[in-house]
Amino acid sequence: MKKALLAYAGTLLAFLVLDGLWLGVLMAPTYRALLGSLMLDQPLLAPAAAFYLLYVLGCVVFVVLPAQSWQRAAQLGALLGLVAYGTYDLSNWATLKGWSAQLAVMDMVWGAFATCIACTAGYWIARKVR
């Protein structure tokens, strides 16, 4: 149980830091330019928190705890990120005006990368527990 909680905390912390830098610092102007009026002035905290808590649970259950090496955690994390973000982005591209191929690809690459790094961090932290 301690291992799972540490894996969750480590994965969550890594993902929050990465996504905070991505959304808040690096890509905020790009998202605003690409999405314009679709974006809220301020994100809604409850659904955002629910996303992070649920997504990291999936990362830990499907990637971090079952992985037998950090390399496998990285590979499966990248795949999970690509699938999860791809589901979101490709659905949006198919159904929403203003959702472009550029945005879908950029976001899917980000999801794969961020999930890869967060799952690897969670794996390393979980393996420190004996």
XYZ file of N, CA, C and O in Angstrom:
520
model
N 0.824 -1.197 0.000
C 0.000 0.000 0.000
C 0.865 1.256 0.000
O 0.571 2.202 -0.722
N 1.937 1.234 0.805
C 2.837 2.382 0.863
C 3.482 2.632 -0.499
O 3.612 3.774 -0.936
N 3.848 1.539 -1.159
C 4.463 1.648 -2.482
C 3.500 2.303 -3.475
O 3.884 3.190 -4.245
N 2.246 1.889 -3.451
C 1.252 2.437 -4.367
C 1.011 3.923 -4.082
O 0.888 4.726 -5.010
N 0.948 4.287 -2.821
C 0.732 5.693 -2.471
C 1.911 6.566 -2.882
O 1.721 7.676 -3.387
N 3.124 6.057 -2.684
C 4.305 6.808 -3.115
C 4.371 6.906 -4.639
O 4.748 7.945 -5.184
N 4.001 5.818 -5.314
C 3.955 5.845 -6.779
C 2.953 6.894 -7.252
O 3.232 7.672 -8.175
N 1.802 6.948 -6.599
C 0.770 7.915 -6.967
C 1.261 9.338 -6.714
O 1.153 10.201 -7.585
N 1.801 9.572 -5.532
C 2.265 10.920 -5.179
C 3.385 11.380 -6.115
O 3.382 12.528 -6.583
N 4.328 10.497 -6.399
C 5.439 10.858 -7.285
C 4.981 11.124 -8.712
O 5.426 12.084 -9.356
N 4.093 10.280 -9.216
C 3.576 10.462 -10.573
C 2.759 11.743 -10.657
O 2.893 12.515 -11.617
N 1.931 11.979 -9.652
C 1.099 13.189 -9.637
C 1.964 14.441 -9.589
O 1.744 15.387 -10.366
N 2.939 14.464 -8.712
C 3.809 15.632 -8.599
C 4.532 15.902 -9.922
O 4.563 17.036 -10.409
N 5.096 14.859 -10.508
C 5.811 15.028 -11.779
C 4.873 15.545 -12.866
O 5.218 16.473 -13.611
N 3.683 14.967 -12.951
C 2.750 15.382 -14.001
C 2.265 16.813 -13.792
O 2.165 17.588 -14.751
N 1.991 17.178 -12.547
C 1.538 18.548 -12.268
C 2.613 19.582 -12.609
O 2.303 20.636 -13.176
N 3.855 19.280 -12.266
C 4.945 20.213 -12.579
C 5.099 20.353 -14.090
O 5.160 21.466 -14.628
N 5.152 19.224 -14.779
C 5.305 19.263 -16.237
C 4.142 19.989 -16.905
O 4.344 20.872 -17.749
N 2.920 19.607 -16.547
C 1.761 20.209 -17.203
C 1.599 21.678 -16.815
O 1.165 22.486 -17.636
N 1.975 22.020 -15.598
C 1.936 23.425 -15.192
C 2.878 24.282 -16.016
O 2.520 25.382 -16.458
N 4.089 23.772 -16.240
C 5.041 24.495 -17.084
C 4.546 24.586 -18.528
O 4.641 25.634 -19.164
N 4.030 23.484 -19.027
C 3.549 23.440 -20.409
C 2.382 24.386 -20.628
O 2.402 25.221 -21.533
N 1.350 24.242 -19.789
C 0.130 25.028 -19.983
C 0.274 26.474 -19.525
O -0.262 27.379 -20.151
N 0.983 26.675 -18.422
C 1.036 28.005 -17.833
C 2.142 28.889 -18.343
O 2.017 30.113 -18.342
N 3.244 28.285 -18.800
C 4.402 29.083 -19.187
C 4.700 28.962 -20.689
O 4.727 29.966 -21.399
N 4.907 27.755 -21.140
C 5.384 27.557 -22.507
C 4.322 27.740 -23.581
O 4.576 28.359 -24.618
N 3.137 27.201 -23.357
C 2.163 27.120 -24.446
C 0.909 27.972 -24.267
O 0.044 27.961 -25.144
N 0.796 28.710 -23.187
C -0.415 29.517 -22.965
C -0.729 30.431 -24.153
O -1.871 30.446 -24.633
N 0.242 31.190 -24.676
C -0.078 32.053 -25.827
C -0.488 31.256 -27.071
O -1.368 31.683 -27.827
N 0.138 30.113 -27.281
C -0.189 29.292 -28.448
C -1.605 28.753 -28.357
O -2.367 28.814 -29.331
N -1.959 28.220 -27.184
C -3.321 27.719 -27.015
C -4.341 28.842 -27.173
O -5.382 28.661 -27.791
N -4.044 30.001 -26.629
C -4.966 31.130 -26.740
C -5.118 31.530 -28.222
O -6.217 31.787 -28.683
N -4.022 31.539 -28.963
C -4.088 31.900 -30.382
C -4.850 30.850 -31.196
O -5.613 31.195 -32.096
N -4.646 29.578 -30.886
C -5.282 28.513 -31.656
C -6.745 28.297 -31.276
O -7.555 27.927 -32.123
N -7.075 28.507 -30.014
C -8.429 28.200 -29.548
C -9.302 29.426 -29.334
O -10.525 29.309 -29.284
N -8.683 30.577 -29.171
C -9.428 31.832 -29.050
C -10.583 31.789 -28.078
O -10.424 31.512 -26.903
N -11.781 32.009 -28.597
C -12.968 32.149 -27.748
C -13.412 30.838 -27.108
O -14.282 30.854 -26.235
N -12.850 29.717 -27.524
C -13.202 28.451 -26.876
C -12.657 28.364 -25.450
O -13.167 27.610 -24.634
N -11.621 29.145 -25.161
C -10.984 29.066 -23.838
C -11.686 29.973 -22.834
O -12.097 31.081 -23.147
N -11.777 29.474 -21.607
C -12.260 30.286 -20.494
C -11.153 31.234 -20.058
O -9.966 30.945 -20.245
N -11.525 32.344 -19.434
C -10.517 33.259 -18.891
C -9.719 32.580 -17.783
O -8.511 32.758 -17.679
N -10.402 31.805 -16.967
C -9.767 31.036 -15.895
C -10.293 29.607 -15.969
O -11.500 29.403 -16.099
N -9.413 28.609 -15.869
C -9.906 27.227 -15.911
C -10.751 26.919 -14.667
O -10.569 27.518 -13.604
N -11.657 25.976 -14.816
C -12.471 25.514 -13.694
C -11.646 24.512 -12.887
O -11.195 23.490 -13.414
N -11.441 24.794 -11.618
C -10.533 23.993 -10.805
C -11.057 22.593 -10.499
O -10.277 21.639 -10.486
N -12.353 22.437 -10.236
C -12.878 21.113 -9.880
C -12.698 20.090 -11.000
O -12.162 19.002 -10.762
N -13.104 20.396 -12.253
C -12.872 19.409 -13.307
C -11.387 19.196 -13.606
O -10.972 18.092 -13.950
N -10.590 20.253 -13.468
C -9.143 20.097 -13.682
C -8.553 19.156 -12.635
O -7.788 18.244 -12.968
N -8.918 19.360 -11.376
C -8.426 18.479 -10.309
C -8.891 17.048 -10.540
O -8.111 16.096 -10.369
N -10.157 16.880 -10.936
C -10.676 15.533 -11.203
C -9.887 14.862 -12.327
O -9.562 13.675 -12.251
N -9.568 15.613 -13.384
C -8.763 15.055 -14.469
C -7.419 14.562 -13.951
O -7.022 13.423 -14.213
N -6.683 15.427 -13.243
C -5.350 15.049 -12.780
C -5.398 13.845 -11.845
O -4.590 12.921 -11.976
N -6.327 13.839 -10.915
C -6.423 12.718 -9.975
C -6.771 11.414 -10.683
O -6.183 10.368 -10.407
N -7.704 11.470 -11.614
C -8.122 10.275 -12.344
C -7.053 9.813 -13.332
O -6.750 8.614 -13.424
N -6.458 10.737 -14.050
C -5.449 10.374 -15.043
C -4.230 9.732 -14.380
O -3.717 8.715 -14.855
N -3.795 10.303 -13.278
C -2.640 9.737 -12.574
C -2.986 8.375 -11.980
O -2.134 7.487 -11.944
N -4.216 8.175 -11.546
C -4.627 6.851 -11.083
C -4.446 5.836 -12.210
O -3.893 4.750 -11.998
N -4.878 6.193 -13.418
C -4.669 5.315 -14.563
C -3.200 5.065 -14.837
O -2.792 3.936 -15.140
N -2.384 6.095 -14.723
C -0.939 5.943 -14.925
C -0.350 4.941 -13.940
O 0.445 4.069 -14.315
N -0.740 5.060 -12.696
C -0.179 4.187 -11.653
C -0.674 2.755 -11.820
O 0.112 1.804 -11.764
N -1.970 2.580 -12.040
C -2.544 1.235 -12.144
C -2.089 0.517 -13.414
O -1.747 -0.665 -13.367
N -2.070 1.214 -14.529
C -1.793 0.564 -15.810
C -0.334 0.597 -16.237
O 0.060 -0.156 -17.131
N 0.480 1.465 -15.631
C 1.867 1.601 -16.065
C 2.851 1.431 -14.915
O 3.690 0.529 -14.931
N 2.787 2.305 -13.925
C 3.838 2.395 -12.911
C 3.974 1.108 -12.108
O 5.068 0.552 -12.006
N 2.906 0.624 -11.532
C 2.996 -0.566 -10.682
C 3.290 -1.846 -11.461
O 4.089 -2.662 -11.005
N 2.703 -2.057 -12.644
C 3.018 -3.296 -13.368
C 4.389 -3.314 -14.051
O 4.888 -4.387 -14.384
N 4.976 -2.160 -14.293
C 6.240 -2.117 -15.039
C 7.351 -2.825 -14.262
O 7.462 -2.682 -13.054
N 8.168 -3.550 -14.990
C 9.286 -4.277 -14.381
C 10.623 -3.556 -14.545
O 11.642 -4.025 -14.035
N 10.620 -2.444 -15.258
C 11.839 -1.642 -15.425
C 11.409 -0.202 -15.703
O 10.276 0.045 -16.118
N 12.353 0.715 -15.502
C 12.026 2.105 -15.788
C 11.807 2.319 -17.284
O 11.005 3.137 -17.698
N 12.517 1.521 -18.101
C 12.353 1.640 -19.542
C 10.932 1.237 -19.968
O 10.323 1.882 -20.821
N 10.429 0.176 -19.337
C 9.066 -0.275 -19.643
C 8.046 0.754 -19.157
O 7.048 1.011 -19.839
N 8.298 1.345 -17.989
C 7.406 2.396 -17.487
C 7.387 3.579 -18.454
O 6.326 4.146 -18.729
N 8.541 3.922 -18.987
C 8.621 5.027 -19.949
C 7.864 4.685 -21.234
O 7.097 5.510 -21.745
N 8.068 3.485 -21.755
C 7.403 3.080 -22.994
C 5.885 3.030 -22.831
O 5.143 3.574 -23.655
N 5.438 2.365 -21.766
C 3.995 2.250 -21.540
C 3.380 3.600 -21.195
O 2.240 3.884 -21.574
N 4.124 4.436 -20.486
C 3.641 5.778 -20.177
C 3.442 6.593 -21.445
O 2.423 7.269 -21.610
N 4.413 6.516 -22.347
C 4.283 7.237 -23.625
C 3.077 6.726 -24.410
O 2.321 7.523 -24.976
N 2.891 5.423 -24.429
C 1.750 4.854 -25.146
C 0.426 5.277 -24.509
O -0.506 5.684 -25.216
N 0.339 5.207 -23.191
C -0.885 5.634 -22.510
C -1.171 7.110 -22.794
O -2.311 7.481 -23.078
N -0.140 7.944 -22.727
C -0.322 9.363 -23.011
C -0.792 9.609 -24.428
O -1.682 10.421 -24.670
N -0.204 8.897 -25.381
C -0.610 9.039 -26.775
C -2.059 8.618 -26.966
O -2.835 9.312 -27.628
N -2.452 7.503 -26.365
C -3.829 7.014 -26.499
C -4.817 7.961 -25.825
O -5.842 8.335 -26.407
N -4.514 8.365 -24.599
C -5.442 9.235 -23.858
C -5.579 10.599 -24.518
O -6.696 11.074 -24.753
N -4.467 11.221 -24.815
C -4.520 12.535 -25.449
C -5.044 12.426 -26.879
O -5.733 13.319 -27.367
N -4.715 11.335 -27.550
C -5.229 11.129 -28.889
C -6.744 10.996 -28.913
O -7.414 11.538 -29.794
N -7.281 10.285 -27.935
C -8.736 10.149 -27.835
C -9.387 11.522 -27.712
O -10.355 11.841 -28.410
N -8.834 12.344 -26.838
C -9.360 13.690 -26.621
C -9.190 14.565 -27.865
O -10.146 15.158 -28.365
N -7.968 14.640 -28.362
C -7.663 15.566 -29.455
C -8.303 15.164 -30.779
O -8.806 16.023 -31.512
N -8.279 13.888 -31.088
C -8.865 13.459 -32.355
C -10.389 13.597 -32.327
O -10.999 13.954 -33.345
N -10.997 13.335 -31.181
C -12.446 13.562 -31.050
C -12.781 15.041 -31.206
O -13.752 15.400 -31.883
N -11.987 15.892 -30.572
C -12.219 17.336 -30.707
C -12.014 17.804 -32.148
O -12.794 18.607 -32.666
N -10.973 17.321 -32.779
C -10.693 17.703 -34.167
C -11.851 17.274 -35.080
O -12.231 17.988 -36.011
N -12.426 16.112 -34.779
C -13.520 15.588 -35.601
C -14.842 16.323 -35.376
O -15.710 16.290 -36.243
N -14.990 16.994 -34.229
C -16.308 17.525 -33.882
C -16.369 19.022 -33.594
O -17.472 19.574 -33.538
N -15.257 19.673 -33.404
C -15.279 21.081 -32.997
C -14.693 21.992 -34.077
O -13.627 21.698 -34.630
N -15.360 23.091 -34.324
C -14.801 24.104 -35.211
C -13.591 24.717 -34.517
O -13.615 24.978 -33.321
N -12.553 24.953 -35.265
C -11.382 25.607 -34.709
C -10.358 24.665 -34.106
O -9.304 25.103 -33.664
N -10.651 23.375 -34.054
C -9.664 22.421 -33.538
C -8.889 21.903 -34.734
O -9.431 21.234 -35.605
N -7.629 22.203 -34.792
C -6.839 21.928 -35.992
C -5.984 20.671 -35.850
O -5.738 20.184 -34.744
N -5.498 20.213 -36.980
C -4.547 19.097 -36.987
C -3.290 19.482 -36.217
O -2.731 18.664 -35.472
N -2.840 20.711 -36.387
C -1.651 21.192 -35.678
C -1.835 21.075 -34.175
O -0.950 20.577 -33.472
N -2.977 21.509 -33.682
C -3.250 21.442 -32.251
C -3.336 19.998 -31.778
O -2.776 19.646 -30.745
N -4.000 19.153 -32.543
C -4.141 17.746 -32.170
C -2.780 17.063 -32.077
O -2.471 16.401 -31.078
N -1.959 17.236 -33.079
C -0.640 16.586 -33.093
C 0.242 17.115 -31.966
O 0.883 16.341 -31.246
N 0.269 18.428 -31.807
C 1.085 19.043 -30.756
C 0.673 18.524 -29.378
O 1.520 18.148 -28.561
N -0.607 18.465 -29.125
C -1.103 18.034 -27.829
C -0.877 16.536 -27.607
O -0.559 16.107 -26.499
N -1.003 15.742 -28.647
C -0.766 14.304 -28.519
C 0.709 14.009 -28.224
O 1.020 13.141 -27.399
N 1.591 14.715 -28.878
C 3.025 14.551 -28.598
C 3.316 14.951 -27.157
O 4.049 14.271 -26.443
N 2.708 16.060 -26.731
C 2.891 16.487 -25.347
C 2.365 15.430 -24.372
O 3.030 15.095 -23.394
N 1.195 14.910 -24.621
C 0.621 13.891 -23.731
C 1.507 12.664 -23.621
O 1.705 12.122 -22.531
N 2.052 12.230 -24.739
C 2.958 11.070 -24.720
C 4.218 11.385 -23.925
O 4.656 10.591 -23.080
N 4.802 12.544 -24.156
C 6.028 12.926 -23.471
C 5.804 13.101 -21.969
O 6.538 12.546 -21.147
N 4.798 13.889 -21.606
C 4.560 14.181 -20.185
C 4.205 12.918 -19.415
O 4.672 12.716 -18.288
N 3.398 12.061 -20.009
C 3.011 10.823 -19.328
C 4.198 9.881 -19.219
O 4.378 9.216 -18.187
N 5.040 9.840 -20.224
C 6.271 9.047 -20.171
C 7.144 9.477 -18.994
O 7.582 8.641 -18.187
N 7.384 10.763 -18.874
C 8.250 11.282 -17.813
C 7.608 11.081 -16.441
O 8.263 10.643 -15.485
N 6.319 11.376 -16.318
C 5.638 11.233 -15.027
C 5.606 9.775 -14.575
O 5.835 9.482 -13.392
N 5.336 8.862 -15.493
C 5.316 7.436 -15.130
C 6.703 6.928 -14.765
O 6.847 6.109 -13.848
N 7.710 7.417 -15.453
C 9.084 7.028 -15.111
C 9.443 7.530 -13.723
O 10.025 6.797 -12.920
N 9.087 8.766 -13.415
C 9.340 9.319 -12.079
C 8.591 8.518 -11.024
O 9.157 8.170 -9.977
N 7.325 8.215 -11.282
C 6.544 7.416 -10.342
C 7.148 6.037 -10.142
O 7.180 5.514 -9.016
N 7.647 5.425 -11.204
C 8.289 4.110 -11.115
C 9.528 4.174 -10.224
O 9.711 3.336 -9.346
N 10.378 5.160 -10.453
C 11.604 5.292 -9.658
C 11.272 5.496 -8.178
O 11.907 4.908 -7.313
N 10.310 6.334 -7.894
C 9.932 6.578 -6.504
C 9.346 5.329 -5.876
O 9.692 4.971 -4.747
N 8.488 4.626 -6.592
C 7.892 3.405 -6.054
C 8.930 2.334 -5.795
O 8.821 1.567 -4.832
N 9.956 2.256 -6.606
C 10.985 1.224 -6.441
C 11.938 1.521 -5.293
O 12.695 0.655 -4.873
N 11.908 2.740 -4.760
C 12.732 3.062 -3.601
C 12.175 2.443 -2.330
O 12.866 2.336 -1.324
N 10.906 2.039 -2.369
C 10.246 1.428 -1.210
C 10.493 -0.077 -1.239
O 10.272 -0.729 -2.239
N 10.932 -0.601 -0.148
C 11.203 -2.046 -0.068
C 10.041 -2.789 0.510
O 9.314 -2.543 1.293
